[in-house]
Amino acid sequence: MQVPAPFEYARASTVDEAIELLGRHGAGARLVAGGHSLLPMMKLRLARPDALVDINGLSDLDYIRVDGDEIAIGAMTRHAGVLGSAVLAEHYRIFAEAERVIADPIVRNRGTVGGSLCQADPAEDLSAVFAALRGTAVVRSASGSRTVALREFHTGPYETVVGEGEILVEVRVPIRTHLGSAYEKVERRAGDWAIAAAGAFVQLDDAGAVRDVGLGLAAVGAEHYTCEEAEDLLRGRPLSDEAIAEAAALCAQRCQPQADQRGPVDYKRHLVGVLVGRALRRSAGRARGEEV
Amino acid sequence: MRISVRVNGDEASGDVEPRLLLVHYLRQTLGLTGTHWGCDTSNCGACTVLLDGVPVKSCTVLAVMADGHAVTTVEGLATSDGLDPVQEGFMQEHGLQCGFCTPGMMLTARALLDRDPDPDEATIREAISGNLCRCTGYENIVRAIRWAAGHPAAEVAKEASL
Ligand SMILES: Cc1cc2nc3c(=O)[nH]c(=O)nc-3n(C[C@H](O)[C@H](O)[C@H](O)COP(=O)(O)OP(=O)(O)OC[C@H]3O[C@@H](n4cnc5c(N)ncnc54)[C@H](O)[C@@H]3O)c2cc1C
Ligand code: FES
Ligand code: FES
């Protein structure tokens, strides 16, 4: 039987209270959202917090809404909420496509957007999605709130810029027009973490050239879950087969996958090439209004 | 820590350690062993219960997180009018063999039907994709849930009383 080591438990009903409780319990305290990454780690003693501050009561952080020219997603939004969101379906198909292959429906009832990003697992699908879309994170502490680009949010595997006494409260994504987006993932079996995954958005101008593009990569050791060189290579060019192949090859070359039970390095690089190509092609098709 | 949880309609309260998992609270503290405990890693779904009507894997929820909330276990499916249509469906369509996955399956099915009373096969398969069954090959489980969709509560109760 796996049981976490003892810890103190406190429940927050507001963001301010959560911050205060974190402060009161000091360096050994951790927030718990859905608990679907943290509790398994505590069972295995990979994490051993002295105190948990439960933020499941912060239902005011469970929202997805248009806010000016951005979409704002509250940190306590569950995966199921992202999957079912009409606002996200209208603007970014990438979200539902990624969510449909994150774990299973029951895990998705519990796991949250904030927990996913803060867990910073190298295979976290939403980290790749938000990296592709160049979202921003809103982080609060006792001294106020700050905004961090999601591409600078993760400082390494299982590490983020969220410091002691801080809480991620919201993620924001710019609304773009003439746009298509898509997510591609290969997994060993339904509900598993990715062997490799790639997401993209493509924005086309009137002449059919790439006005802007974003790429996201999960599980393959891509720096900041993306490949900016491949994005630079595509911007301003027509999205020809050659351009797609070049960008896909560059992603495959630049990422740094590790061999593990999910596969060897060359296989993962190969997948990156294939999946980036597919994600770009489907995004471009959608940007042109095709049903893909 | 003192908690108070509404389990199958009845208030249960007592002192628990914060590290106690909901599955063990239900099985050991309350003696409700209908909730099965399998992989312990939130993969198999045997421990699925409804938390405020939503299926969750109780091996990855703390008992203290259920404080002030409502939990439904398989023991809470039947009412004084008889079995839940989902339970009746599992009987009619042979939706189980060893029965280990069955409580979790039935609660997931109940929550699905509450949301979508007439789901097609693909929707059912998607909904139960977090509940693993090593015996049946799923065919009869899908049929059992379809049976329940075709026999809403009132009908089952009527048949039972005939
Ligand atoms: C069986 C299974 C399969 C899975 N498969 C996938 C998959 O295929 N792809 C995928 O991407 N994910 C997968 N996941 C992970 C899933 O997405 C988790 O739910 C998610 O990683 C963590 O979210 P949580 O809310 O449960 O976080 P928690 O476990 O509660 O927290 C995780 C970490 O984030 C911190 N934290 C949480 N919220 C905040 C906040 N607002 N501010 C600051 N810090 C915070 C916590 O302190 C902790 O360190 C899987 C999980 C399981 C159990
Ligand atoms: S015992 Fe909880 S999912 Fe397997
Ligand atoms: S009936 Fe045996 S595991 Fe499903």
Coordinates of C-alpha atoms and ligand atoms in Angstrom, one line a residue:
Chain A
M1 CA 0.0 0.0 0.0
Q2 CA 1.4 3.4 -1.0
V3 CA 0.7 6.1 1.6
P4 CA 2.2 9.6 1.7
A5 CA 4.4 10.6 4.7
P6 CA 2.6 12.7 7.3
F7 CA 2.0 16.4 6.5
E8 CA -0.1 19.2 7.8
Y9 CA -3.1 20.2 5.8
A10 CA -4.8 23.5 5.3
R11 CA -7.5 24.7 3.0
A12 CA -7.6 28.0 1.3
S13 CA -10.9 29.7 0.3
T14 CA -9.3 32.7 -1.4
V15 CA -6.1 33.4 -3.3
D16 CA -4.9 35.7 -0.6
E17 CA -5.6 33.0 2.0
A18 CA -3.6 30.5 0.0
I19 CA -0.6 32.9 -0.2
E20 CA -0.9 33.6 3.5
L21 CA -1.0 29.9 4.4
L22 CA 2.0 29.3 2.2
G23 CA 3.8 32.0 4.0
R24 CA 2.8 30.7 7.4
H25 CA 4.0 27.1 6.7
G26 CA 7.3 28.2 5.1
A27 CA 9.6 26.5 2.6
G28 CA 8.2 23.0 3.2
A29 CA 4.7 23.9 2.1
R30 CA 3.2 23.0 -1.3
L31 CA -0.1 23.9 -3.0
V32 CA -2.2 21.0 -4.0
A33 CA -4.7 21.4 -6.9
G34 CA -6.0 18.2 -8.5
G35 CA -3.3 16.3 -6.7
H36 CA -2.9 13.9 -9.7
S37 CA 0.8 14.6 -10.0
L38 CA 1.6 15.6 -6.5
L39 CA -0.1 12.8 -4.5
P40 CA 1.5 10.0 -6.7
M41 CA 4.9 11.7 -6.1
M42 CA 4.2 11.9 -2.3
K43 CA 3.2 8.2 -2.3
L44 CA 6.6 7.4 -3.8
R45 CA 8.4 9.8 -1.6
L46 CA 9.6 11.7 -4.7
A47 CA 8.0 14.7 -3.0
R48 CA 7.7 15.1 0.8
P49 CA 6.1 18.4 1.7
D50 CA 5.6 19.3 5.4
A51 CA 2.3 21.0 4.6
L52 CA -0.3 21.0 1.8
V53 CA -2.3 24.0 1.1
D54 CA -5.5 22.8 -0.7
I55 CA -6.7 25.2 -3.4
N56 CA -9.6 23.1 -4.6
G57 CA -12.0 25.6 -2.9
L58 CA -10.8 28.4 -5.2
S59 CA -13.7 27.9 -7.7
D60 CA -13.3 31.5 -8.7
L61 CA -10.1 30.4 -10.5
D62 CA -12.1 27.9 -12.6
Y63 CA -13.0 29.9 -15.8
I64 CA -12.3 30.3 -19.5
R65 CA -13.3 33.6 -20.9
V66 CA -12.6 36.2 -23.6
D67 CA -10.9 39.2 -21.9
G68 CA -10.1 42.0 -24.4
D69 CA -8.0 40.5 -27.2
E70 CA -6.9 37.5 -25.1
I71 CA -8.5 34.3 -23.7
A72 CA -8.0 34.0 -20.0
I73 CA -8.0 30.6 -18.3
G74 CA -8.1 30.3 -14.6
A75 CA -5.5 28.0 -12.9
M76 CA -8.1 25.8 -11.3
T77 CA -9.8 25.0 -14.6
R78 CA -9.9 21.2 -14.8
H79 CA -8.8 19.3 -18.0
A80 CA -12.4 18.4 -18.6
G81 CA -13.3 22.1 -18.6
V82 CA -10.7 22.8 -21.2
L83 CA -11.9 19.9 -23.3
G84 CA -15.5 21.1 -23.2
S85 CA -14.9 24.8 -23.6
A86 CA -16.9 26.5 -26.4
V87 CA -14.6 29.6 -26.3
L88 CA -11.5 27.5 -26.9
A89 CA -13.2 25.4 -29.5
E90 CA -14.0 28.5 -31.4
H91 CA -10.5 30.0 -31.4
Y92 CA -8.1 27.1 -30.8
R93 CA -8.8 23.5 -31.9
I94 CA -5.4 22.6 -30.5
F95 CA -6.8 22.6 -26.9
A96 CA -9.5 19.9 -27.4
E97 CA -7.2 17.8 -29.6
A98 CA -4.5 17.8 -26.8
E99 CA -7.0 17.3 -24.0
R100 CA -8.7 14.3 -25.6
V101 CA -5.4 12.5 -25.3
I102 CA -4.3 13.7 -21.8
A103 CA -4.8 10.8 -19.4
D104 CA -8.4 9.5 -19.3
P105 CA -11.8 11.2 -18.6
I106 CA -11.7 10.5 -14.9
V107 CA -8.2 11.9 -14.4
R108 CA -9.3 14.9 -16.5
N109 CA -12.1 15.6 -14.0
R110 CA -9.5 16.3 -11.4
G111 CA -6.2 17.5 -13.0
T112 CA -6.0 21.3 -13.5
V113 CA -4.3 23.7 -15.9
G114 CA -2.3 25.3 -13.2
G115 CA -1.2 21.9 -11.8
S116 CA -0.1 20.8 -15.2
L117 CA 2.0 23.8 -15.9
C118 CA 3.5 23.9 -12.4
Q119 CA 4.3 20.2 -12.4
A120 CA 6.5 21.0 -15.4
D121 CA 6.8 17.4 -16.4
P122 CA 8.8 17.3 -19.7
A123 CA 5.9 15.3 -21.2
E124 CA 3.1 17.6 -20.1
D125 CA 0.9 18.2 -23.1
L126 CA -0.5 21.5 -22.0
S127 CA 3.0 23.0 -21.6
A128 CA 3.6 22.3 -25.3
V129 CA 0.2 23.8 -26.2
F130 CA 0.8 27.0 -24.3
A131 CA 4.4 27.2 -25.6
A132 CA 3.1 26.9 -29.2
L133 CA 0.5 29.7 -28.6
R134 CA 3.0 32.0 -26.8
G135 CA 0.7 32.4 -23.8
T136 CA 1.5 34.3 -20.6
A137 CA 1.2 33.2 -17.0
V138 CA -0.1 35.5 -14.2
V139 CA 1.6 34.7 -10.9
R140 CA 0.6 36.2 -7.6
S141 CA 2.4 36.6 -4.3
A142 CA 1.9 38.7 -1.1
S143 CA 3.7 41.6 -2.9
G144 CA 1.4 41.7 -6.0
S145 CA 1.2 40.0 -9.3
R146 CA 3.6 39.5 -12.2
T147 CA 3.2 38.3 -15.8
V148 CA 5.7 35.8 -17.2
A149 CA 5.9 34.5 -20.9
L150 CA 5.1 30.8 -20.8
R151 CA 8.2 30.2 -22.9
E152 CA 10.1 31.5 -19.9
F153 CA 7.9 29.8 -17.3
H154 CA 9.7 26.5 -17.2
T155 CA 13.3 26.6 -16.0
G156 CA 14.0 22.9 -16.3
P157 CA 12.4 19.5 -15.8
Y158 CA 10.0 19.9 -12.9
E159 CA 11.1 23.5 -12.3
T160 CA 9.3 26.7 -12.9
V161 CA 9.7 30.4 -12.1
V162 CA 6.9 30.1 -9.5
G163 CA 8.8 30.8 -6.2
E164 CA 8.1 30.2 -2.6
G165 CA 4.9 31.9 -1.5
E166 CA 3.7 32.3 -5.1
I167 CA 0.6 30.9 -6.9
L168 CA -0.1 30.7 -10.6
V169 CA -3.6 32.2 -10.9
E170 CA -4.2 32.6 -14.7
V171 CA -2.9 31.7 -18.1
R172 CA -3.6 34.1 -21.1
V173 CA -3.5 33.4 -24.8
P174 CA -3.7 36.1 -27.5
I175 CA -6.7 35.8 -29.9
R176 CA -5.5 35.6 -33.5
T177 CA -7.4 35.7 -36.8
H178 CA -7.0 33.7 -40.0
L179 CA -5.7 31.0 -37.9
G180 CA -5.6 27.2 -37.6
S181 CA -4.2 25.0 -34.9
A182 CA -3.7 21.3 -34.3
Y183 CA -2.1 18.8 -31.9
E184 CA -0.5 15.5 -32.7
K185 CA 0.6 12.9 -30.2
V186 CA 1.8 9.3 -30.3
E187 CA 1.4 7.2 -27.2
R188 CA 1.9 3.6 -26.4
R189 CA -1.7 3.0 -25.3
A190 CA -4.8 5.1 -24.7
G191 CA -4.3 7.6 -21.8
D192 CA -0.5 7.3 -21.6
W193 CA 2.0 10.1 -21.6
A194 CA 3.4 11.0 -25.0
I195 CA 6.3 9.2 -26.7
A196 CA 6.4 12.4 -28.6
A197 CA 3.9 15.1 -29.3
A198 CA 3.8 18.3 -31.4
G199 CA 1.3 21.2 -31.6
A200 CA 1.1 24.1 -33.9
F201 CA -0.8 27.2 -34.9
V202 CA -0.4 28.8 -38.3
Q203 CA -1.7 32.3 -39.3
L204 CA -1.8 32.9 -43.0
D205 CA -1.8 36.3 -44.8
D206 CA -4.0 37.0 -47.9
A207 CA -1.3 35.8 -50.2
G208 CA -1.2 32.4 -48.4
A209 CA 2.2 33.1 -46.8
V210 CA 2.9 32.4 -43.1
R211 CA 2.1 35.6 -41.1
D212 CA 2.9 33.9 -37.8
V213 CA 3.5 30.4 -36.6
G214 CA 3.9 28.7 -33.2
L215 CA 5.3 25.3 -32.4
G216 CA 5.1 23.2 -29.3
L217 CA 6.9 20.0 -28.5
A218 CA 6.3 17.6 -25.5
A219 CA 8.3 14.7 -24.2
V220 CA 11.3 15.2 -26.4
G221 CA 13.6 17.5 -24.5
A222 CA 12.8 20.6 -26.6
E223 CA 14.0 23.8 -25.0
H224 CA 11.0 25.7 -23.5
Y225 CA 8.8 23.0 -25.2
T226 CA 9.3 24.7 -28.6
C227 CA 11.8 25.3 -31.5
E228 CA 12.1 28.9 -32.3
E229 CA 14.5 28.4 -35.2
A230 CA 11.9 26.3 -37.0
E231 CA 9.3 29.1 -36.5
D232 CA 11.7 31.7 -37.8
L233 CA 12.3 29.6 -40.9
L234 CA 8.6 29.4 -41.7
R235 CA 7.6 33.0 -41.0
G236 CA 7.0 35.0 -44.2
R237 CA 7.2 32.0 -46.5
P238 CA 4.4 30.1 -48.3
L239 CA 3.8 26.9 -46.4
S240 CA 5.0 24.6 -49.1
D241 CA 5.9 21.0 -48.7
E242 CA 9.6 21.9 -48.7
A243 CA 9.1 24.5 -46.1
I244 CA 7.2 22.1 -43.8
A245 CA 9.9 19.4 -44.4
E246 CA 12.7 21.8 -43.5
A247 CA 11.0 23.0 -40.3
A248 CA 10.1 19.5 -39.3
A249 CA 13.7 18.3 -39.8
L250 CA 15.0 21.2 -37.8
C251 CA 12.7 20.4 -34.9
A252 CA 13.8 16.8 -35.0
Q253 CA 17.4 17.8 -35.0
R254 CA 17.3 20.4 -32.3
C255 CA 15.2 18.5 -29.7
Q256 CA 17.0 16.3 -27.2
P257 CA 14.9 13.3 -26.4
Q258 CA 16.1 10.7 -24.0
A259 CA 15.9 6.9 -24.5
D260 CA 13.5 5.3 -22.0
Q261 CA 10.8 2.6 -21.9
R262 CA 8.9 4.6 -24.4
G263 CA 11.5 4.4 -27.1
P264 CA 15.0 5.1 -28.3
V265 CA 16.3 8.5 -29.3
D266 CA 16.3 8.1 -33.1
Y267 CA 12.7 6.8 -33.0
K268 CA 11.6 9.9 -31.0
R269 CA 13.4 12.3 -33.4
H270 CA 11.7 10.6 -36.3
L271 CA 8.3 11.0 -34.6
V272 CA 9.0 14.7 -34.0
G273 CA 9.6 15.2 -37.7
V274 CA 6.4 13.4 -38.7
L275 CA 4.2 15.0 -36.0
V276 CA 5.5 18.6 -36.6
G277 CA 4.7 18.1 -40.3
R278 CA 1.2 16.8 -39.6
A279 CA 0.4 19.5 -37.1
L280 CA 1.6 22.3 -39.5
R281 CA -0.3 20.8 -42.5
R282 CA -3.6 20.5 -40.5
S283 CA -3.2 24.0 -39.0
A284 CA -2.6 25.5 -42.4
G285 CA -5.7 23.6 -43.8
R286 CA -7.8 25.0 -41.0
A287 CA -6.4 28.5 -41.5
R288 CA -7.7 28.2 -45.1
G289 CA -11.1 27.1 -43.8
E290 CA -10.8 23.5 -44.8
E291 CA -12.2 20.7 -42.7
V292 CA -9.1 18.8 -41.5
Chain B
M1 CA -8.4 16.6 11.3
R2 CA -12.2 16.4 11.8
I3 CA -14.1 15.8 8.6
S4 CA -17.7 15.4 7.7
V5 CA -18.6 13.7 4.4
R6 CA -22.0 12.9 3.0
V7 CA -21.6 9.3 1.8
N8 CA -24.5 7.8 -0.1
G9 CA -26.8 10.3 1.5
D10 CA -25.7 9.8 5.1
E11 CA -23.5 12.1 7.0
A12 CA -20.2 10.5 8.1
S13 CA -17.9 12.4 10.4
G14 CA -14.8 11.6 12.3
D15 CA -11.1 12.4 12.9
V16 CA -8.7 11.4 10.1
E17 CA -5.0 11.9 9.3
P18 CA -4.6 14.3 6.4
R19 CA -2.6 11.7 4.5
L20 CA -5.5 9.1 4.6
L21 CA -6.6 8.5 1.0
L22 CA -10.3 8.6 0.2
V23 CA -10.3 5.0 -0.9
H24 CA -9.0 3.8 2.4
Y25 CA -11.4 6.1 4.3
L26 CA -14.3 4.5 2.5
R27 CA -13.1 0.9 2.8
Q28 CA -11.4 0.8 6.2
T29 CA -12.9 3.6 8.2
L30 CA -16.5 3.3 6.9
G31 CA -16.4 -0.4 5.9
L32 CA -17.7 0.3 2.4
T33 CA -15.6 -2.3 0.7
G34 CA -17.6 -2.1 -2.6
T35 CA -15.1 0.5 -3.7
H36 CA -12.2 -1.5 -5.0
W37 CA -8.6 -0.7 -4.7
G38 CA -6.3 -1.8 -7.5
C39 CA -3.3 -0.2 -9.1
D40 CA -2.9 2.6 -6.5
T41 CA -1.5 4.8 -9.3
S42 CA -4.7 6.4 -10.8
N43 CA -4.6 4.2 -13.8
C44 CA -7.1 1.3 -13.4
G45 CA -10.2 3.1 -12.2
A46 CA -11.3 0.3 -9.8
C47 CA -11.4 2.9 -7.0
T48 CA -13.7 5.3 -8.9
V49 CA -16.4 7.0 -6.8
L50 CA -18.5 10.1 -7.5
L51 CA -17.5 13.2 -5.7
D52 CA -20.4 15.7 -6.0
G53 CA -21.6 13.6 -8.9
V54 CA -18.3 13.6 -10.8
P55 CA -16.2 10.4 -11.2
V56 CA -12.8 10.6 -9.5
K57 CA -10.2 8.0 -8.7
S58 CA -10.3 7.8 -4.9
C59 CA -6.7 6.4 -4.6
T60 CA -5.6 9.9 -5.7
V61 CA -7.9 12.0 -3.6
L62 CA -7.3 12.7 0.1
A63 CA -10.2 12.0 2.5
V64 CA -9.8 15.5 3.8
M65 CA -10.5 16.8 0.3
A66 CA -14.0 15.3 0.5
D67 CA -14.8 17.2 3.7
G68 CA -18.1 19.0 3.2
H69 CA -18.7 17.2 -0.1
A70 CA -21.0 14.3 -1.2
V71 CA -19.5 10.9 -2.2
T72 CA -21.4 8.2 -3.9
T73 CA -20.0 4.6 -3.8
V74 CA -21.4 1.5 -5.4
E75 CA -23.3 0.8 -2.2
G76 CA -25.3 4.0 -2.9
L77 CA -26.5 3.1 -6.4
A78 CA -29.5 1.0 -5.4
T79 CA -32.5 2.7 -3.7
S80 CA -35.4 1.4 -1.8
D81 CA -37.2 1.2 -5.2
G82 CA -34.6 -1.4 -6.3
L83 CA -31.4 -1.6 -8.3
D84 CA -30.1 1.3 -10.4
P85 CA -30.7 0.7 -14.1
V86 CA -27.0 0.5 -14.5
Q87 CA -26.8 -2.4 -12.1
E88 CA -29.7 -4.1 -13.7
G89 CA -28.0 -3.6 -17.1
F90 CA -24.8 -5.3 -15.9
M91 CA -27.0 -8.3 -14.8
Q92 CA -29.0 -8.4 -18.0
E93 CA -26.1 -8.2 -20.3
H94 CA -23.5 -10.1 -18.3
G95 CA -21.4 -6.9 -17.9
L96 CA -19.0 -8.6 -15.5
Q97 CA -16.9 -11.7 -14.9
C98 CA -14.6 -11.4 -11.8
G99 CA -16.3 -8.2 -10.8
F100 CA -13.2 -6.3 -9.8
C101 CA -13.7 -3.4 -12.2
T102 CA -17.5 -3.4 -11.8
P103 CA -18.1 -0.8 -9.1
G104 CA -15.9 1.7 -10.8
M105 CA -17.4 0.9 -14.2
M106 CA -21.0 1.3 -12.9
L107 CA -20.3 4.7 -11.2
T108 CA -18.6 6.0 -14.3
A109 CA -21.6 4.8 -16.3
R110 CA -24.1 6.4 -13.9
A111 CA -22.3 9.7 -14.2
L112 CA -22.3 9.4 -18.0
L113 CA -26.0 8.7 -18.1
D114 CA -26.8 11.6 -15.8
R115 CA -25.1 13.9 -18.3
D116 CA -26.1 12.2 -21.5
P117 CA -29.1 9.8 -21.1
D118 CA -28.7 8.3 -24.6
P119 CA -25.0 7.9 -25.4
D120 CA -23.8 6.1 -28.5
E121 CA -21.3 3.3 -28.4
A122 CA -18.3 5.6 -29.1
T123 CA -19.3 8.0 -26.3
I124 CA -19.6 5.0 -23.9
R125 CA -16.2 3.7 -24.8
E126 CA -14.7 7.1 -24.4
A127 CA -16.4 7.6 -21.0
I128 CA -15.1 4.3 -19.6
S129 CA -11.6 4.6 -21.0
G130 CA -10.2 5.3 -17.6
N131 CA -11.7 2.1 -16.2
L132 CA -9.7 -1.0 -17.1
C133 CA -11.3 -4.5 -17.3
R134 CA -9.1 -7.6 -17.6
C135 CA -12.0 -10.0 -18.1
T136 CA -14.8 -9.0 -20.4
G137 CA -13.2 -7.4 -23.4
Y138 CA -15.6 -4.5 -22.8
E139 CA -18.3 -5.6 -25.3
N140 CA -20.8 -6.7 -22.6
I141 CA -20.0 -3.6 -20.5
V142 CA -20.9 -1.4 -23.4
R143 CA -24.1 -3.4 -23.9
A144 CA -24.9 -3.2 -20.2
I145 CA -24.7 0.6 -20.3
R146 CA -26.8 0.8 -23.5
W147 CA -29.3 -1.4 -21.7
A148 CA -29.4 1.1 -18.8
A149 CA -29.9 4.0 -21.3
G150 CA -32.9 2.1 -22.8
H151 CA -34.4 1.5 -19.4
P152 CA -34.5 4.7 -17.3
A153 CA -35.1 4.4 -13.6
A154 CA -38.9 4.5 -13.6
E155 CA -39.1 1.5 -15.9
V156 CA -36.7 -0.6 -13.9
A157 CA -38.7 0.2 -10.7
K158 CA -42.0 -0.8 -12.4
E159 CA -40.6 -4.1 -13.6
A160 CA -39.2 -4.9 -10.2
S161 CA -42.5 -4.3 -8.5
L162 CA -44.5 -6.5 -10.9
Ligands
LIG1 C1 -2.8 8.3 -14.9 C2 -2.4 9.7 -15.3 C3 -2.1 9.9 -16.7 C4 -1.7 11.2 -17.1 N1 -1.4 11.4 -18.4 C5 -1.1 12.6 -18.8 C6 -0.8 12.9 -20.2 O1 -0.9 12.0 -21.0 N2 -0.4 14.1 -20.5 C7 -0.3 15.2 -19.6 O2 0.0 16.3 -20.0 N3 -0.6 14.9 -18.3 C8 -0.9 13.7 -17.9 N4 -1.2 13.5 -16.6 C9 -1.0 14.6 -15.6 C10 -2.3 15.3 -15.4 O3 -2.4 16.3 -16.4 C11 -2.2 16.0 -14.0 O4 -3.5 16.2 -13.6 C12 -1.4 17.3 -13.9 O5 -0.1 17.1 -14.3 C13 -1.3 17.9 -12.6 O6 -2.4 18.7 -12.3 P1 -3.0 18.7 -10.8 O7 -4.0 19.8 -10.8 O8 -3.4 17.3 -10.5 O9 -1.7 19.2 -10.0 P2 -1.2 18.8 -8.6 O10 -0.8 17.4 -8.5 O11 -2.2 19.2 -7.5 O12 0.1 19.7 -8.5 C14 1.2 19.5 -9.3 C15 2.3 20.5 -8.9 O13 1.9 21.9 -9.2 C16 1.8 22.7 -8.1 N5 0.7 23.6 -8.3 C17 -0.6 23.2 -8.6 N6 -1.4 24.2 -8.8 C18 -0.6 25.3 -8.7 C19 -0.9 26.7 -8.8 N7 -2.1 27.2 -9.1 N8 0.2 27.6 -8.6 C20 1.4 27.1 -8.2 N9 1.7 25.8 -8.1 C21 0.7 24.9 -8.3 C22 1.7 21.8 -6.9 O14 2.3 22.3 -5.7 C23 2.6 20.6 -7.4 O15 3.9 20.8 -7.2 C24 -1.6 12.2 -16.1 C25 -1.9 12.0 -14.8 C26 -2.3 10.7 -14.4 C27 -2.6 10.5 -12.9
FES2 S1 -6.7 2.0 -7.5 FE1 -7.2 4.0 -8.1 S2 -7.0 4.0 -10.2 FE2 -6.3 2.0 -9.7
FES3 S1 -14.9 -8.2 -14.8 FE1 -12.9 -8.8 -14.1 S2 -11.8 -6.9 -14.4 FE2 -13.7 -6.4 -15.3

